[in-house]
């Protein structure tokens, strides 16, 4: 049946996307990321159509680490290595700057030179712009769309700043923490609390002058992580810590083996399915909460009101409780329940 | 000036509260925790009145740890020890069960037998019930009210389950993680990500048969924590790990010394003030976001709709994106902007 849609031909786009058409995928992601209600509606209908064709599952790999660790270089290198082994790779690069600069597609593409020119790879920046400044639920939609386009692996790369890591771990099957070789024995720049979300820790730049430091860093983290409880259902000795070199392409085979081992273990004991279902509920909740807050607080006037209120609080002039009530009164005067429940 | 208020005499209550009157404090907290708009309004006006008298600052200590660690026993013992040294102590016990059972004041009071009968201590359970199931911003208001009532130290105890730890660390000056002596070398039951929020780690039950295990656990964590970056502005060698016994009252003096050392250090280098200001902004945002979501999603019909939608997603029948849009449409049909921005 040919379905008509005011903006997008859902049936045609879903069929093309399912067959791996990159233009359809790019367009679908643009719809999902759009601020316009009718675009979001089309994106949702498209996902429903794809779901009715039988949802595909990729391996979703979240990546984080402090700035300068070499995350993009690693994705470029590891992604290319995987395509050489017959895998199709999608990369969603979450760039906190993209909401300010109006997108940094070029920036991200040039950061991943090899992948950008690879016909088995798809690289796309994903904006961060929910009401709390974190990563939006829309990134989940992009991940899902990449899966349905037939990519075997979807990388979700986060810049390692802001509140994005927890969200990325909630939309990943496996969450990888990348760390540079440490100069001393204290880890610089890793946000507190991230270490323990990791399913796998990679020490980058294990080549040349830094090879020795990388080895030392690896063994230090291996012994530190030993004390933390592993994720429920995971095999013993996790998370593992490896050292890799993107320049020399060393360690990539071991990383891939570990990713497959974790995937297999979790699928065999049911944990994979449980986590995916929990993530679907988190997706629903995030979509509802973020959409409501965006609708109510996303307008220029409301934003301005909040900024002014924050400044007054910063100067110690007013208390947050009263300030919140006053702001809510002003916001509510524009919104009103049609019927009380 | 005598201020009149429809429900509460703000001027009188704030004056009594400021003088340490426990009944006024208890009543003010009840107002802040109330679901009724006019009560919240009174609470906000009360806080404004207290703020205009010059806000006092207590030392806010957040406490977390796995069930069975002896958190309540520690607060009971350490709190009593502090009152013997002339300190006035307030305890807000965050009990995730209280929203279900309709309050467990008796339960909490009997769990802290010594403090409950101590005229220099105030023990109060605090409900958890924001839209995401986390701790409400209302607990921040209770903390502030206790501060203004002249308590030197406010303990915020969380049960160590759910999403409450991050919120508690956001309303504490110092966040303490309590751990039981471990049987092996793997930490059981501590939620991932919590370890790195800690400003101080205490291994409990360091007496009798468990003394040796507590010592071993302490040194293991001390070496594991060595690898994590300390909080910005903190003195070297933090977080420290101590062992304590609530039964034998050992280690309490060292804990107190460390709390004072951290407070002094942070006040001297300005970090204290910076963190408090950031927390005030977080309070504002939490209050606005939670209030809006509660207003819109807190009603029985909306709750029922969300539960049914979640069940459909769990069974794989629908996609979260489309389900969210449909739920939003139904919720929005009862709410409507009076003017578009």
XYZ file of C-alpha atoms in Angstrom:
682
model
C 0.000 0.000 0.000
C 1.300 3.415 -0.958
C 0.948 5.757 2.019
C 0.741 9.439 1.413
C 2.125 11.933 3.872
C 1.984 15.696 3.874
C 5.763 16.010 4.007
C 7.447 12.685 3.555
C 6.455 9.562 1.700
C 6.754 7.268 4.701
C 6.387 4.016 2.814
C 8.972 4.906 0.171
C 11.470 6.404 2.613
C 11.257 3.444 4.983
C 11.806 1.004 2.116
C 14.772 2.950 0.771
C 16.243 3.425 4.250
C 15.838 -0.280 4.973
C 17.804 -0.967 1.778
C 20.644 1.162 3.072
C 20.012 4.318 1.023
C 22.168 6.965 2.670
C 20.198 9.967 1.461
C 17.007 8.557 2.982
C 18.813 7.874 6.236
C 20.270 11.383 6.345
C 16.856 12.843 5.650
C 15.186 10.690 8.308
C 17.734 11.816 10.915
C 17.139 15.435 9.935
C 13.419 14.905 10.513
C 14.021 13.327 13.924
C 16.295 16.197 14.934
C 13.967 18.886 13.684
C 12.339 21.321 16.079
C 9.163 21.337 13.929
C 6.291 19.252 15.224
C 5.280 17.930 11.811
C 8.829 16.719 11.122
C 8.968 14.879 14.429
C 5.604 13.380 13.610
C 6.935 12.135 10.255
C 10.027 10.734 11.960
C 7.856 8.863 14.477
C 5.670 7.427 11.704
C 8.783 6.412 9.798
C 10.119 4.582 12.848
C 6.754 2.869 13.307
C 6.864 1.761 9.651
C 10.417 0.450 10.087
C 9.411 -1.312 13.298
C 6.549 -3.047 11.517
C 9.068 -4.435 8.998
C 10.852 -6.115 11.941
C 13.408 -4.067 13.858
C 17.076 -4.834 13.237
C 19.679 -4.621 15.991
C 23.184 -3.252 15.534
C 25.879 -3.308 18.156
C 25.634 0.137 19.772
C 28.951 1.319 21.147
C 29.139 4.472 23.249
C 32.508 6.205 23.470
C 33.696 8.832 25.896
C 36.926 10.245 27.269
C 38.586 13.554 28.095
C 39.352 16.060 25.324
C 42.603 15.243 23.538
C 42.401 11.499 24.173
C 42.058 10.748 20.488
C 38.457 9.574 20.349
C 37.795 10.722 16.787
C 41.126 9.323 15.630
C 40.247 6.007 17.249
C 36.799 5.873 15.642
C 38.317 6.788 12.275
C 40.948 4.068 12.599
C 38.879 1.334 14.266
C 35.890 2.025 12.021
C 38.065 1.692 8.906
C 39.601 -1.495 10.306
C 36.094 -2.914 10.789
C 34.939 -1.973 7.282
C 37.987 -3.811 5.922
C 36.563 -6.855 7.694
C 33.192 -6.480 5.989
C 31.362 -4.467 8.652
C 29.175 -1.466 7.943
C 29.747 1.374 10.399
C 27.686 4.395 11.439
C 29.115 7.131 13.660
C 26.997 9.662 15.529
C 29.344 12.291 16.868
C 27.765 14.266 19.673
C 29.251 17.689 19.533
C 28.214 20.092 22.269
C 29.386 22.988 20.099
C 27.101 22.093 17.213
C 24.041 23.637 18.823
C 25.940 26.902 19.157
C 27.675 27.024 15.806
C 24.641 25.709 13.984
C 26.263 22.408 13.178
C 29.785 21.270 12.585
C 29.302 18.642 9.939
C 32.407 19.690 8.117
C 34.398 19.728 11.339
C 33.359 16.215 12.198
C 33.860 14.887 8.717
C 37.380 16.197 8.465
C 38.134 14.826 11.923
C 37.387 11.372 10.507
C 39.114 11.560 7.145
C 39.225 7.884 6.333
C 35.656 7.081 7.342
C 34.231 10.148 5.610
C 35.326 8.723 2.277
C 34.369 5.147 3.040
C 31.268 3.818 1.285
C 30.625 1.383 4.142
C 30.640 4.137 6.736
C 28.199 6.886 7.635
C 29.380 9.790 9.798
C 26.986 12.303 11.248
C 27.153 14.891 14.014
C 24.255 14.831 16.447
C 23.176 17.987 18.221
C 22.893 18.248 21.993
C 20.071 20.430 23.047
C 17.606 19.207 25.589
C 16.256 21.516 28.265
C 18.882 20.474 30.810
C 21.759 20.942 28.364
C 22.271 17.198 28.083
C 21.993 14.960 25.097
C 18.594 14.770 23.591
C 16.432 11.691 23.220
C 16.633 12.518 19.529
C 20.045 10.911 19.413
C 18.295 7.653 20.340
C 16.108 8.080 17.289
C 19.164 8.607 15.090
C 20.716 5.462 16.533
C 17.563 3.499 15.740
C 17.427 4.858 12.182
C 21.075 3.858 11.579
C 20.286 0.363 12.856
C 17.388 -0.020 10.450
C 19.576 1.144 7.551
C 21.590 -2.005 8.075
C 24.727 -0.809 9.841
C 26.352 -3.560 11.863
C 27.848 -1.186 14.402
C 26.702 2.245 15.528
C 29.270 4.329 17.382
C 27.965 7.129 19.594
C 30.866 9.401 20.369
C 30.514 11.995 23.104
C 32.912 14.837 23.721
C 33.351 13.965 27.374
C 32.093 17.280 28.640
C 28.729 18.299 30.048
C 26.112 15.821 31.162
C 26.246 13.634 28.087
C 28.040 10.504 29.273
C 25.235 9.067 31.361
C 22.781 9.582 28.504
C 25.156 7.932 26.046
C 25.615 4.940 28.328
C 21.805 4.678 28.421
C 21.621 4.354 24.652
C 24.617 2.058 24.199
C 24.982 -1.699 24.450
C 28.628 -1.305 25.376
C 30.153 1.832 26.849
C 33.857 2.416 26.208
C 36.036 4.867 28.138
C 39.144 6.110 26.343
C 42.008 7.573 28.378
C 45.322 9.081 27.411
C 48.546 7.804 28.955
C 48.814 9.612 32.320
C 51.892 11.567 33.216
C 51.733 10.773 36.911
C 49.556 8.307 38.665
C 46.577 10.590 38.865
C 44.027 10.655 36.114
C 43.551 14.143 34.721
C 40.340 15.394 33.253
C 38.132 12.332 33.538
C 34.834 13.349 34.976
C 34.095 11.761 38.298
C 31.595 8.941 38.089
C 32.358 8.007 34.484
C 34.960 5.371 35.226
C 32.394 3.102 36.774
C 30.036 3.180 33.808
C 32.675 1.749 31.512
C 32.353 -1.750 30.051
C 35.807 -1.445 28.560
C 38.672 0.987 29.147
C 41.168 1.789 26.393
C 44.427 3.634 26.959
C 45.224 5.440 23.710
C 48.498 6.546 22.104
C 50.378 3.396 23.090
C 53.173 4.061 20.624
C 56.505 5.873 20.391
C 57.466 7.982 23.382
C 54.168 7.299 25.124
C 54.247 3.498 24.864
C 55.736 3.018 28.302
C 53.433 5.544 29.985
C 50.441 3.874 28.294
C 51.464 0.488 29.666
C 51.850 1.874 33.162
C 48.511 3.693 32.936
C 46.847 0.521 31.720
C 48.083 -1.586 34.623
C 47.221 1.111 37.153
C 43.652 1.308 35.955
C 43.364 -2.438 35.738
C 44.236 -2.687 39.418
C 41.990 0.234 40.376
C 38.994 -1.182 38.479
C 39.514 -4.528 40.129
C 37.882 -3.103 43.255
C 34.661 -2.030 41.641
C 31.729 -4.333 41.295
C 31.199 -5.381 37.718
C 27.930 -4.870 35.922
C 25.335 -7.407 36.777
C 25.401 -10.478 34.516
C 28.857 -9.636 33.161
C 31.605 -12.232 32.877
C 34.384 -12.160 35.503
C 37.293 -9.773 35.189
C 35.333 -6.935 33.615
C 35.788 -4.162 32.738
C 39.038 -4.994 30.980
C 41.679 -2.383 30.235
C 43.668 -2.474 26.985
C 46.206 -0.195 25.386
C 45.830 0.715 21.735
C 47.529 2.786 19.077
C 45.445 4.357 16.350
C 48.570 5.335 14.415
C 50.135 1.892 14.465
C 46.738 0.161 14.385
C 47.695 -2.039 17.290
C 45.304 -3.518 19.821
C 42.298 -3.225 17.513
C 41.867 -6.986 17.154
C 41.813 -7.412 20.942
C 39.265 -4.610 21.308
C 37.014 -6.244 18.739
C 37.341 -9.657 20.411
C 36.320 -8.158 23.749
C 33.328 -6.325 22.236
C 32.118 -9.555 20.628
C 32.746 -11.515 23.838
C 30.644 -9.051 25.862
C 27.877 -9.048 23.262
C 27.774 -12.852 23.117
C 27.860 -13.277 26.889
C 25.054 -10.798 27.448
C 22.902 -12.220 24.666
C 23.408 -15.759 25.978
C 22.348 -14.960 29.529
C 19.452 -12.643 28.644
C 21.006 -9.426 29.972
C 21.135 -7.882 26.488
C 17.388 -8.099 26.051
C 16.649 -6.843 29.569
C 18.878 -3.792 29.089
C 17.413 -2.972 25.673
C 13.881 -3.079 27.083
C 14.872 -0.833 29.983
C 16.479 1.561 27.523
C 13.243 1.686 25.503
C 11.380 2.820 28.629
C 14.074 5.418 29.357
C 13.675 6.593 25.767
C 9.929 7.046 26.234
C 10.377 8.948 29.490
C 13.136 11.148 28.104
C 11.058 11.914 25.004
C 8.017 12.913 27.058
C 9.896 14.906 29.698
C 12.168 16.683 27.216
C 9.337 17.472 24.808
C 7.178 18.986 27.537
C 10.028 21.051 28.975
C 11.115 22.174 25.491
C 7.587 23.234 24.626
C 7.155 25.189 27.811
C 10.676 26.487 28.462
C 12.221 26.487 24.987
C 10.862 29.854 23.864
C 12.967 32.964 23.904
C 10.880 34.725 26.539
C 10.979 31.799 28.952
C 14.726 31.393 28.397
C 15.312 35.058 29.081
C 13.241 34.863 32.256
C 15.284 31.906 33.504
C 18.593 33.597 32.757
C 17.552 36.718 34.658
C 16.304 34.636 37.571
C 19.580 32.703 37.699
C 21.533 35.947 37.794
C 19.496 37.206 40.740
C 20.126 33.947 42.594
C 23.849 34.129 41.796
C 23.951 37.567 43.383
C 22.234 36.140 46.476
C 19.271 38.467 46.050
C 16.532 35.831 46.081
C 15.929 32.264 47.191
C 15.549 29.519 44.561
C 12.243 28.277 45.995
C 10.425 31.608 45.703
C 12.156 32.425 42.428
C 10.985 29.116 40.955
C 7.403 29.779 41.995
C 7.496 33.247 40.480
C 9.008 31.971 37.228
C 6.421 29.203 37.113
C 3.623 31.716 37.571
C 4.869 33.705 34.633
C 5.324 30.599 32.483
C 1.966 29.197 33.514
C 0.130 32.404 32.609
C 0.814 31.485 29.001
C -0.098 27.858 29.489
C -3.321 26.773 31.044
C -4.983 23.412 31.542
C -8.034 23.154 29.322
C -9.649 20.735 31.758
C -8.449 20.023 35.242
C -7.910 16.304 35.648
C 5.845 44.768 60.340
C 3.258 42.079 61.042
C 2.597 40.166 57.809
C -0.683 38.400 57.386
C -0.966 35.216 55.377
C -3.997 33.165 54.460
C -2.564 30.003 56.008
C 0.592 30.728 57.922
C 1.753 33.752 59.825
C 5.015 34.121 57.916
C 6.564 36.743 60.164
C 5.855 34.862 63.381
C 6.847 31.448 62.034
C 10.108 32.733 60.570
C 10.994 34.437 63.853
C 10.194 31.319 65.895
C 12.020 29.062 63.436
C 15.023 31.348 63.513
C 15.045 30.993 67.297
C 15.195 27.234 66.936
C 11.558 26.396 67.681
C 11.172 22.781 66.602
C 7.435 22.881 66.052
C 7.784 25.810 63.662
C 10.564 24.015 61.813
C 8.528 20.819 61.534
C 5.549 22.805 60.274
C 7.656 24.702 57.737
C 9.076 21.441 56.354
C 5.554 20.055 56.090
C 4.566 23.107 54.064
C 7.571 22.723 51.752
C 6.791 19.047 51.210
C 3.108 19.606 50.625
C 1.559 18.880 47.244
C -0.798 21.859 47.681
C 0.111 24.986 45.788
C -0.817 27.376 48.603
C 1.378 25.472 51.067
C 4.349 25.618 48.711
C 3.672 29.312 48.271
C 3.735 29.815 52.046
C 6.955 27.804 52.297
C 8.568 29.971 49.594
C 7.499 33.178 51.338
C 8.814 31.784 54.616
C 12.189 31.069 53.013
C 12.249 34.572 51.525
C 11.542 36.013 54.970
C 14.325 33.902 56.506
C 16.684 34.911 53.699
C 15.975 38.594 54.359
C 17.064 38.028 57.992
C 20.468 36.901 56.642
C 20.839 33.264 55.652
C 22.795 30.998 57.995
C 24.983 28.186 56.712
C 25.269 24.789 58.351
C 27.660 22.081 57.306
C 25.578 19.886 54.978
C 26.731 16.282 55.013
C 25.274 13.802 52.518
C 25.517 10.122 53.413
C 25.057 7.091 51.220
C 25.998 3.429 51.140
C 24.524 0.026 50.374
C 21.694 -1.361 52.541
C 22.994 -3.004 55.686
C 26.090 -0.826 55.952
C 24.898 0.774 59.147
C 24.173 4.293 57.917
C 21.404 5.009 60.441
C 23.464 3.503 63.266
C 26.369 5.718 62.263
C 24.235 8.876 62.146
C 22.711 7.969 65.513
C 26.134 7.410 67.059
C 28.084 10.204 65.337
C 25.232 12.681 65.767
C 25.079 11.941 69.511
C 28.865 12.240 69.747
C 28.625 15.675 68.117
C 25.830 16.878 70.416
C 28.023 15.894 73.383
C 30.542 18.344 71.920
C 28.013 21.164 71.811
C 26.779 20.785 68.221
C 23.171 20.921 67.146
C 22.287 18.231 64.621
C 19.488 17.846 62.084
C 18.973 14.608 60.157
C 16.896 14.346 56.989
C 16.476 10.662 56.237
C 15.470 10.092 52.646
C 13.400 6.986 52.594
C 12.273 5.727 49.186
C 9.629 3.621 50.903
C 7.970 6.612 52.540
C 6.165 7.699 49.387
C 4.637 4.249 49.174
C 3.809 3.628 52.814
C 2.688 7.196 53.365
C 5.574 8.042 55.652
C 7.748 6.098 58.028
C 8.436 8.672 60.684
C 8.173 6.095 63.420
C 10.457 3.752 61.519
C 13.103 6.418 61.129
C 12.827 7.620 64.683
C 13.256 4.171 66.135
C 16.193 3.548 63.829
C 17.929 6.468 65.535
C 17.069 5.836 69.164
C 19.640 8.087 70.784
C 19.126 11.089 68.518
C 15.345 10.834 68.649
C 15.447 11.598 72.368
C 18.152 14.249 72.131
C 17.039 17.840 72.582
C 19.918 19.067 70.404
C 18.937 16.838 67.502
C 16.090 16.932 65.003
C 15.314 13.798 62.969
C 12.940 13.888 60.045
C 12.230 11.576 57.123
C 12.040 13.273 53.747
C 9.881 11.861 50.975
C 11.232 11.011 47.518
C 8.739 11.669 44.840
C 9.706 13.699 41.845
C 8.488 12.738 38.383
C 11.615 10.701 37.607
C 11.442 8.780 40.872
C 14.447 10.666 42.209
C 14.763 12.866 45.218
C 12.725 15.976 45.076
C 14.011 19.515 45.163
C 11.840 19.795 48.263
C 14.535 18.094 50.259
C 16.715 21.134 49.444
C 14.066 23.324 51.006
C 14.024 21.165 54.131
C 17.818 21.428 54.329
C 17.618 25.209 54.072
C 14.912 25.385 56.761
C 17.033 23.276 59.141
C 19.990 25.591 58.512
C 17.944 28.655 59.400
C 16.706 26.968 62.586
C 20.302 27.116 63.779
C 21.525 23.545 63.380
C 25.300 23.374 63.003
C 25.221 20.235 60.918
C 22.529 18.859 58.622
C 22.866 15.196 57.679
C 21.084 14.070 54.515
C 20.924 10.303 54.593
C 19.948 8.418 51.453
C 19.068 4.745 51.336
C 21.550 4.018 48.562
C 18.972 2.753 46.123
C 17.298 4.471 43.193
C 18.551 7.666 41.645
C 18.962 9.578 44.866
C 22.735 9.725 45.381
C 23.510 12.242 42.665
C 20.784 14.553 43.940
C 22.049 14.242 47.507
C 25.599 15.039 46.430
C 24.167 18.143 44.715
C 22.676 19.400 47.978
C 25.587 18.499 50.249
C 28.778 20.321 51.090
C 30.498 17.019 51.818
C 29.364 13.669 50.481
C 30.271 10.601 52.544
C 30.177 7.022 51.267
C 29.816 4.308 53.903
C 30.839 0.761 53.069
C 30.696 -2.472 55.024
C 33.806 -4.620 55.410
C 33.999 -6.676 52.200
C 34.224 -10.432 52.298
C 36.400 -10.690 49.218
C 38.117 -7.947 47.323
C 35.103 -7.031 45.281
C 32.717 -4.421 46.526
C 29.184 -5.773 46.739
C 26.108 -3.688 46.297
C 27.603 -0.255 45.745
C 25.942 1.392 42.825
C 28.225 2.138 39.932
C 29.327 5.729 39.663
C 28.897 6.547 43.345
C 32.437 5.891 44.453
C 33.780 8.878 42.602
C 31.313 11.331 44.105
C 32.610 10.638 47.589
C 34.549 13.266 49.528
C 35.189 10.756 52.290
C 34.831 6.969 52.478
C 34.098 5.219 55.776
C 34.350 1.473 56.300
C 31.859 0.601 59.028
C 31.733 -2.198 61.610
C 35.458 -2.086 62.348
C 35.087 -4.061 65.563
C 35.056 -7.661 66.818
C 35.159 -10.341 64.148
C 35.012 -7.801 61.343
C 37.884 -5.598 62.532
C 40.443 -7.310 60.341
C 38.203 -7.362 57.247
C 37.430 -3.664 57.768
C 41.125 -2.841 57.853
C 41.769 -4.788 54.665
C 38.787 -3.186 52.928
C 39.993 0.257 54.008
C 43.451 -0.196 52.551
C 42.083 -1.690 49.324
C 39.833 1.275 48.726
C 42.524 3.709 49.689
C 44.725 2.281 46.937
C 41.875 2.135 44.403
C 40.823 5.731 45.077
C 44.389 6.863 44.668
C 43.930 6.546 40.905
C 40.937 8.814 40.592
C 41.245 12.516 40.131
C 40.256 14.397 43.240
C 37.597 17.057 43.225
C 38.781 20.367 41.947
C 40.242 22.625 44.644
C 40.519 19.783 47.145
C 43.644 19.226 49.212
C 45.983 16.379 48.174
C 45.252 12.821 49.187
C 41.477 13.106 49.014
C 39.141 11.323 49.315
C 40.464 9.708 52.477
C 39.276 6.314 53.670
C 38.797 5.609 57.380
C 37.426 2.702 59.357
C 34.940 3.339 62.134
C 32.914 1.464 64.699
C 29.565 2.847 65.751
C 29.331 0.313 68.563
C 32.730 1.061 70.046
C 32.538 4.733 69.015
C 35.978 4.563 67.470
C 37.177 6.663 64.553
C 34.584 9.378 65.130
C 37.168 11.990 66.154
C 39.146 11.367 62.964
C 35.998 11.641 60.844
C 35.152 14.966 62.457
C 38.694 16.275 61.975
C 38.543 15.411 58.274
C 35.120 17.028 57.813
C 36.374 20.229 59.438
C 39.606 20.103 57.400
C 37.652 19.826 54.124
C 35.263 22.603 55.139
C 38.124 24.917 56.130
C 40.145 24.185 52.999
C 37.234 24.799 50.682
C 36.171 27.977 52.465
C 39.721 29.304 52.396
C 40.194 28.821 48.663
C 36.705 29.932 47.597
C 35.477 26.532 46.379
C 32.804 26.386 49.075
C 31.114 29.545 47.843
C 31.360 28.542 44.176
C 29.753 25.156 44.852
C 26.969 26.662 46.971
C 26.108 29.120 44.193
C 26.070 26.345 41.594
C 23.817 24.317 43.880
C 21.411 27.268 44.158
C 21.074 27.295 40.357
C 20.557 23.525 40.312
C 17.877 24.031 42.959
C 16.071 26.584 40.776
C 16.207 24.347 37.705
C 15.111 21.256 39.609
C 12.231 23.186 41.190
C 11.008 24.486 37.834
C 11.429 21.237 35.915
C 9.961 19.041 38.622
C 7.038 21.363 39.270
C 6.109 21.521 35.593
C 6.382 17.761 35.121
C 4.451 17.103 38.328
C 1.699 19.451 37.291
C 1.385 17.903 33.867
C 2.191 14.248 34.538
C 1.325 13.876 38.213
C -2.381 13.263 37.769
C -3.907 9.818 37.921
C -5.006 9.813 34.286
C -1.614 10.825 32.952
C 0.093 8.250 35.192
C -2.216 5.521 33.979
C -1.571 6.494 30.365
C 2.201 6.310 30.913
C 2.000 2.921 32.600
C -0.051 1.485 29.740
C 2.311 2.971 27.167
C 5.323 1.489 28.961
C 3.700 -1.926 28.967
C 3.135 -1.768 25.211
C 6.780 -0.814 24.684
C 7.923 -3.634 26.966
C 6.001 -6.094 24.822
C 7.694 -4.674 21.720
C 4.383 -3.577 20.206
C 5.253 0.077 19.624
C 8.251 2.345 19.260
C 9.061 4.856 22.040
C 9.184 7.825 19.628
C 5.651 7.381 18.279
C 4.341 6.334 21.685
C 5.758 9.503 23.230
C 4.106 11.686 20.592
C 0.774 9.971 21.118
C 1.026 10.294 24.902
C 1.997 13.955 24.508
C -1.000 14.584 22.281
C -3.309 13.154 24.892
C -1.603 15.109 27.693
C -1.538 18.292 25.629
C -5.242 18.104 24.824
C -5.815 18.937 28.480
C -3.155 21.639 28.531
C -2.997 24.408 26.019
C -0.904 27.522 25.663
C -3.065 30.580 26.235
C -0.810 32.650 24.001
C 1.792 31.264 21.693
C 5.136 32.835 22.476
